[in-house]
PDB file of C-alpha atoms in Angstrom:
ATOM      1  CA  UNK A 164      78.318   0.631 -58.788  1.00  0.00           C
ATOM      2  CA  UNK A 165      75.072   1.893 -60.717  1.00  0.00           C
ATOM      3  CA  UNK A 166      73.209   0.312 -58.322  1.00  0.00           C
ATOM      4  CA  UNK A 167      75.317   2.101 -55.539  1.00  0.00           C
ATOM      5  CA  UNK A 168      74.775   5.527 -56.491  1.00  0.00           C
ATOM      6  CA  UNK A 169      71.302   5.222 -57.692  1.00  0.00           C
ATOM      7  CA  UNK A 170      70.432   4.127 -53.681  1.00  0.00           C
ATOM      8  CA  UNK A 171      72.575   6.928 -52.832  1.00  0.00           C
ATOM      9  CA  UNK A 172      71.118   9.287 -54.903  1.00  0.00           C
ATOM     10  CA  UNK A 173      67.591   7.768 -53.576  1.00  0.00           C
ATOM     11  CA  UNK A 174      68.317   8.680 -49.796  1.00  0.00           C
ATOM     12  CA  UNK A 175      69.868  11.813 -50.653  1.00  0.00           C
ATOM     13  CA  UNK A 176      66.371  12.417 -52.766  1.00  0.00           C
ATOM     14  CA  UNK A 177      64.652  11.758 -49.464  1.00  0.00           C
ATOM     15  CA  UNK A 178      66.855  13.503 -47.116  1.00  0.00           C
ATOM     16  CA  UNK A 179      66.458  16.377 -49.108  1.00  0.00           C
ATOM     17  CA  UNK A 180      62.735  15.906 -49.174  1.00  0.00           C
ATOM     18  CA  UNK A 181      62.685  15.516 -45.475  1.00  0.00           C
ATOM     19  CA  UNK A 182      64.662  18.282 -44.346  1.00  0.00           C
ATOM     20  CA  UNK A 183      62.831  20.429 -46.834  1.00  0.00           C
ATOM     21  CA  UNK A 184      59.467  19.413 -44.566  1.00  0.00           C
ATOM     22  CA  UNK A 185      61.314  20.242 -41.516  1.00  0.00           C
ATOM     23  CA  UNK A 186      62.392  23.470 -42.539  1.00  0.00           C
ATOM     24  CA  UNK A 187      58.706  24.306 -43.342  1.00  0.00           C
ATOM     25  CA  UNK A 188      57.496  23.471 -39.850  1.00  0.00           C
ATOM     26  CA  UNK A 189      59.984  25.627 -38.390  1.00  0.00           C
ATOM     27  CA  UNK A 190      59.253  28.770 -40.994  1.00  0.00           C
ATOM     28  CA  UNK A 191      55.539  27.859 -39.925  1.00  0.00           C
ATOM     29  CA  UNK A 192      56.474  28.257 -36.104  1.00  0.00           C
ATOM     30  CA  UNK A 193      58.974  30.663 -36.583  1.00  0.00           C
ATOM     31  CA  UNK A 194      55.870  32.615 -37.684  1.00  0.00           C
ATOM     32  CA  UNK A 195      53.496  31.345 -35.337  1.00  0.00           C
ATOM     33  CA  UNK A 196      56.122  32.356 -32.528  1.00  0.00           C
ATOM     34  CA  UNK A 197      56.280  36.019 -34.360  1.00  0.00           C
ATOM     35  CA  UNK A 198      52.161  35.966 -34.266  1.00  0.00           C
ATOM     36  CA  UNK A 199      52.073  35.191 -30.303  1.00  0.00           C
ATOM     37  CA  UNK A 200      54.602  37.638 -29.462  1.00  0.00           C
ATOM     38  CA  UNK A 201      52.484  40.804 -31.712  1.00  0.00           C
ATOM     39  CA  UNK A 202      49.271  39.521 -29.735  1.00  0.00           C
ATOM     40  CA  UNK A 203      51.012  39.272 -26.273  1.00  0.00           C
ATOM     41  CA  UNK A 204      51.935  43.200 -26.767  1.00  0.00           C
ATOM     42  CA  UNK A 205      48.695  43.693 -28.196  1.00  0.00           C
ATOM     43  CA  UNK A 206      47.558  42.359 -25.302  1.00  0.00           C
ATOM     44  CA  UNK A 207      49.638  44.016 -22.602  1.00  0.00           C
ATOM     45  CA  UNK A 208      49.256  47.042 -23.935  1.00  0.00           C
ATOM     46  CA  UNK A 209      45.466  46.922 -24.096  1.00  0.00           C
ATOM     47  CA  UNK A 210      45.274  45.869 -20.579  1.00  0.00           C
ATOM     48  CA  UNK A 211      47.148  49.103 -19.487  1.00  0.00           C
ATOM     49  CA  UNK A 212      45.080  51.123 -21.729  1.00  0.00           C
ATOM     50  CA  UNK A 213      41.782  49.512 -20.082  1.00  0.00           C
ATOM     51  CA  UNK A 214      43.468  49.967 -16.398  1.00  0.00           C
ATOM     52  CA  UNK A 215      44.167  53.514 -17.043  1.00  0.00           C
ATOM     53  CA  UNK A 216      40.235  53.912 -18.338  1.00  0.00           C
ATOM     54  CA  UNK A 217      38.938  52.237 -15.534  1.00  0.00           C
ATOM     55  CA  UNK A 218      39.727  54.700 -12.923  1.00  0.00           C
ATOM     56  CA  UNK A 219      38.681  57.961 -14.577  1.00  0.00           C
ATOM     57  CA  UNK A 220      35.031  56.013 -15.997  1.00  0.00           C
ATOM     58  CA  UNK A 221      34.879  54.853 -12.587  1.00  0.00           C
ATOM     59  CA  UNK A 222      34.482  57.843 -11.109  1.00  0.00           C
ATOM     60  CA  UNK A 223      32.509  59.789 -13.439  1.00  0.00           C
ATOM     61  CA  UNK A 224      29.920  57.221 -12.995  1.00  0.00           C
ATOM     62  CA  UNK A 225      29.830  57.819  -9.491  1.00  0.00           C
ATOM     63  CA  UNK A 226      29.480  61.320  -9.917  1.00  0.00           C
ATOM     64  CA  UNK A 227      27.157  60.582 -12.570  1.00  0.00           C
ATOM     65  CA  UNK A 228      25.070  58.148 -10.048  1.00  0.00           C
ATOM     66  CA  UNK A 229      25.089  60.649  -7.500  1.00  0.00           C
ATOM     67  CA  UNK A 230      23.795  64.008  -9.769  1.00  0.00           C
ATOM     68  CA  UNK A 231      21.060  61.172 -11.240  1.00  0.00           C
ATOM     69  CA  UNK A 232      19.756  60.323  -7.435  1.00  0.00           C
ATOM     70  CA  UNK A 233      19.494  64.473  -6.410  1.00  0.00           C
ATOM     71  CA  UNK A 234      17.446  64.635  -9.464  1.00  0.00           C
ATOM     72  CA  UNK A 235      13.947  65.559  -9.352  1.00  0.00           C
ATOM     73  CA  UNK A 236      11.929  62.940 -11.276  1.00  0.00           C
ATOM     74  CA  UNK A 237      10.589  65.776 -13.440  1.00  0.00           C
ATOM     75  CA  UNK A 238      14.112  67.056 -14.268  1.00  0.00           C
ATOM     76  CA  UNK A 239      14.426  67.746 -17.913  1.00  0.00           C
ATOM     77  CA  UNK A 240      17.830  66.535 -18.225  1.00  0.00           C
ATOM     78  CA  UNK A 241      16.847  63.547 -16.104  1.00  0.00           C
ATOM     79  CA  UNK A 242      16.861  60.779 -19.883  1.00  0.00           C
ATOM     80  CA  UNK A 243      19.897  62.425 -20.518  1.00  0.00           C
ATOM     81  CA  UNK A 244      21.601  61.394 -17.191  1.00  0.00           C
ATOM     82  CA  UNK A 245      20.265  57.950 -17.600  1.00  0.00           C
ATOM     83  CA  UNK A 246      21.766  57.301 -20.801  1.00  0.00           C
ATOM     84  CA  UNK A 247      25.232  58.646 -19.569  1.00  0.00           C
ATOM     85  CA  UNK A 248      24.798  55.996 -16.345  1.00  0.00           C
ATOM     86  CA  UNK A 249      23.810  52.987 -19.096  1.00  0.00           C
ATOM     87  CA  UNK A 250      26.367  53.897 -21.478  1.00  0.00           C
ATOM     88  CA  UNK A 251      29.157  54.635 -18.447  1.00  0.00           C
ATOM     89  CA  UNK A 252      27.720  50.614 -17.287  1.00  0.00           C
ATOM     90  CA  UNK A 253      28.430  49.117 -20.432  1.00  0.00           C
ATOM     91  CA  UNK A 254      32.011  50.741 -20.992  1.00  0.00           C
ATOM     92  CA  UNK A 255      32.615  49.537 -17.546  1.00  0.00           C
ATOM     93  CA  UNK A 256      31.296  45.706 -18.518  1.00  0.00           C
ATOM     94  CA  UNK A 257      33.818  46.332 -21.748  1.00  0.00           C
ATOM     95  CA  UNK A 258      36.571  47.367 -19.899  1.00  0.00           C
ATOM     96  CA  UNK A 259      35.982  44.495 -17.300  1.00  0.00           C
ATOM     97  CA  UNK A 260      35.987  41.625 -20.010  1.00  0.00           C
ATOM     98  CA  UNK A 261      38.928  43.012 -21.786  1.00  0.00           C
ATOM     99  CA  UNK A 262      40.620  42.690 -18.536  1.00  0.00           C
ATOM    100  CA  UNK A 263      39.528  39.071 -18.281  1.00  0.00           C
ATOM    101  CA  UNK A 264      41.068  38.265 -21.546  1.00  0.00           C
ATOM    102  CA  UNK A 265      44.351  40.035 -21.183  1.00  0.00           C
ATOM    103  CA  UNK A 266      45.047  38.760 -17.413  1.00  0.00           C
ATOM    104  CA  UNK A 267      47.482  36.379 -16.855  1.00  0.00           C
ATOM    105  CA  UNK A 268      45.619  33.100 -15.418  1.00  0.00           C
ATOM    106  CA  UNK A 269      48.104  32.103 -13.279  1.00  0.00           C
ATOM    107  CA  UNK A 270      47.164  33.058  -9.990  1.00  0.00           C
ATOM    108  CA  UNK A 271      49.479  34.865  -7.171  1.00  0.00           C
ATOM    109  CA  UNK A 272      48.659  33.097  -3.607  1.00  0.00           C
ATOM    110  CA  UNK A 273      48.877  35.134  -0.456  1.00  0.00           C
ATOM    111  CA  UNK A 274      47.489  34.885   2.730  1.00  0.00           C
ATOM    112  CA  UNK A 275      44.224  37.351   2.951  1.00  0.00           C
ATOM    113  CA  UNK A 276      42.421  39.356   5.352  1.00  0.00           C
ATOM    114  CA  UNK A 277      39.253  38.814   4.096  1.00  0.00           C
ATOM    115  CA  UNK A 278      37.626  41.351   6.206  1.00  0.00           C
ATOM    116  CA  UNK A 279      40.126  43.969   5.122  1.00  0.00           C
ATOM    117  CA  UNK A 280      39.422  43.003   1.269  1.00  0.00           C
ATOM    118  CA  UNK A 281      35.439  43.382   1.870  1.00  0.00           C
ATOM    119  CA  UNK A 282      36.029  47.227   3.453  1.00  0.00           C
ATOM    120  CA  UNK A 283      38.458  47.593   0.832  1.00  0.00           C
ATOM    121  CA  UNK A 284      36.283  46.800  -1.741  1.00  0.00           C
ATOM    122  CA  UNK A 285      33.391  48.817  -0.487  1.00  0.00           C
ATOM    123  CA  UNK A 286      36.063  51.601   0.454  1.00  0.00           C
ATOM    124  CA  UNK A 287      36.948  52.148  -3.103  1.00  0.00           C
ATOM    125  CA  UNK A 288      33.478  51.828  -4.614  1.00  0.00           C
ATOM    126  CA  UNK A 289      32.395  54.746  -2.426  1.00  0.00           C
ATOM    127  CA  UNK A 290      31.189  56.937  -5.443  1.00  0.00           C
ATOM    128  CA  UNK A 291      29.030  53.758  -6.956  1.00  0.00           C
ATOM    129  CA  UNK A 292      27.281  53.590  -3.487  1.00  0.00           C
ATOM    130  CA  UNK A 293      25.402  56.443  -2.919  1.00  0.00           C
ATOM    131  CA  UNK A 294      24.505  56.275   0.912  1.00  0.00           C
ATOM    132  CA  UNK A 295      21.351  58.353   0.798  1.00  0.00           C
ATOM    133  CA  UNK A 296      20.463  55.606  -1.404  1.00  0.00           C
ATOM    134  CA  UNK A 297      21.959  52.206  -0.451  1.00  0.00           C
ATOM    135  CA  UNK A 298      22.759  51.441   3.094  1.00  0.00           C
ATOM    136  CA  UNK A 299      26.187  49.278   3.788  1.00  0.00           C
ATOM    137  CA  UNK A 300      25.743  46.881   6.624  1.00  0.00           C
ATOM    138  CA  UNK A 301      28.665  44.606   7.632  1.00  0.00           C
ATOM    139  CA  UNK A 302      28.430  41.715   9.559  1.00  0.00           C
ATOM    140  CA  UNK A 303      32.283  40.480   9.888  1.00  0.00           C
ATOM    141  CA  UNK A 304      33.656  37.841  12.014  1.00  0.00           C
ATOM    142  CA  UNK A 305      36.781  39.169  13.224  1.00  0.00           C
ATOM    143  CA  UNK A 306      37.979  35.689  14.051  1.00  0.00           C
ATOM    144  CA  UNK A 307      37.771  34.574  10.437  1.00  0.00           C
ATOM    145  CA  UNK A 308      41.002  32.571   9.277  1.00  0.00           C
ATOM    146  CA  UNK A 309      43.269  34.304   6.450  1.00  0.00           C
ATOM    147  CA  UNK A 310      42.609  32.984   3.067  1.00  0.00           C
ATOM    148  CA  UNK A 311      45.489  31.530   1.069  1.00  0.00           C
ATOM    149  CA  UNK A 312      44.076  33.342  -2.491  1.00  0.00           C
ATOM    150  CA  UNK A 313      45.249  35.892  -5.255  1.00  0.00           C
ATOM    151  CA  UNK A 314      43.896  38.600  -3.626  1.00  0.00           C
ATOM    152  CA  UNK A 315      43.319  40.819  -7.302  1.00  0.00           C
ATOM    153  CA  UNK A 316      40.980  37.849  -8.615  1.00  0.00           C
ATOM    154  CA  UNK A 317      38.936  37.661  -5.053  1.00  0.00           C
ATOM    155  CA  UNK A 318      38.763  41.553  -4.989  1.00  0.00           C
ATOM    156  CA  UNK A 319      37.255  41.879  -8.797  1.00  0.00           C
ATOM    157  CA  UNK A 320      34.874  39.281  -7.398  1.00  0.00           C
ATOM    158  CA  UNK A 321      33.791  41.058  -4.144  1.00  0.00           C
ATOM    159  CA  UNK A 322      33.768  44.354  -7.135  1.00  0.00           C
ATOM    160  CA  UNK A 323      31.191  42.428  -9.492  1.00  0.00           C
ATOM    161  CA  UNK A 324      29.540  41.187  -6.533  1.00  0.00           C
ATOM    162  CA  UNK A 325      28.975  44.826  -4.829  1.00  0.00           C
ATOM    163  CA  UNK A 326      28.022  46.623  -7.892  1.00  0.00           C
ATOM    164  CA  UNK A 327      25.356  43.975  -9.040  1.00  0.00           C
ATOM    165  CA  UNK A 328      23.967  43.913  -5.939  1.00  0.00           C
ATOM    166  CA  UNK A 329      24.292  48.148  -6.003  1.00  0.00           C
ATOM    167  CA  UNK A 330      23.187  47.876  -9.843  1.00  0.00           C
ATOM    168  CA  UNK A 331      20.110  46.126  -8.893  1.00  0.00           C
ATOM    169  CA  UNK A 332      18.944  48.907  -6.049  1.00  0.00           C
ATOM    170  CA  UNK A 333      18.377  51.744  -8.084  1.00  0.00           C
ATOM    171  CA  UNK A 334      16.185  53.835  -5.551  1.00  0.00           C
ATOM    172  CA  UNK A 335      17.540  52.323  -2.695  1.00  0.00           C
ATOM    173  CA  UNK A 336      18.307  49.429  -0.590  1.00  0.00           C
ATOM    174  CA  UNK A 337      20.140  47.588   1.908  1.00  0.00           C
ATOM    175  CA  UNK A 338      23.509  45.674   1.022  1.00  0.00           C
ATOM    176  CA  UNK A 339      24.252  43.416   3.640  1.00  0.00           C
ATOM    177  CA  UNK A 340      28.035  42.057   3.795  1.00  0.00           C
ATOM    178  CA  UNK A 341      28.658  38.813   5.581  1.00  0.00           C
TER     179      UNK A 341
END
């Protein structure tokens, strides 16, 4: 009978021991769970923050672009502008890889007019593209197919596309869409 209730007491001892482990791994998810869901609104919330930034910095750089190219080269105010274009550029570049980080990855097909997107695209940069400066030249093929992509991840492409290439004309140039 000792022998009995010592084994008993035994596998009791390490029932107790294992549930004890178990109920550590779920406080330690429980909290990991708690952790995901604070960053997720963290998250959400910065990506509406940066999305209602964007637009307004958007288009004081393009105003900003477009006082800097009517300026004389011997304007006084002329550093000053420049700084407001590089430091408008790199709030921009923040915004843009906060939105990275905070997008959902999975992507949402549709069929696209790839054509449409490019005008789009251009359409809506129209204060980054000053066109006493740069010159927009399209050579579409109306007969392309439709393209079976998320059309939000192809159109921040075509936007970091366009305003590199725009970025890298400062006095002018020729941006040639094909």
């Amino acid at each position: 009978v000792k022998v009995a209730s010592h084994l008993q007491a035994r596998s009791l001892e390490r029932r107790l021991h294992e549930l004890t482990l178990i109920n550590q791994d779920l406080k330690a998810s429980r909290e990991r769970l708690i952790k995901t869901e604070r960053l997720s609104a963290i998250g959400e919330v910065a990506a509406s923050v940066a999305h209602e930034i964007r637009n307004p910095l958007t288009a004081i750089g393009g105003f900003a672009r477009s006082v800097y190219g009517a300026m004389s080269a011997t304007d006084k105010n002329r550093r000053k502008m420049e700084i407001i274009l590089e430091e408008t550029d790199r709030l921009e570049h923040m915004l843009s890889s906060l939105l990275e980080f905070t997008r959902p990855a999975v992507p949402r097909f549709s069929a696209l007019d790839l054509n449409a997107l490019v005008l789009q695209t251009v359409h809506f940069m129209g204060t980054e593209i000053d066109p006493n400066l740069i010159h927009v030249h399209y050579q579409l093929d109306p007969n392309v197919p439709r393209a079976w992509a998320d059309s939000q991840q192809i159109r921040q492409v075509m936007l970091n596309i366009v305003r590199n290439a725009v970025q890298e004309m400062p006095q002018s140039g020729l941006l040639t869409l094909t």
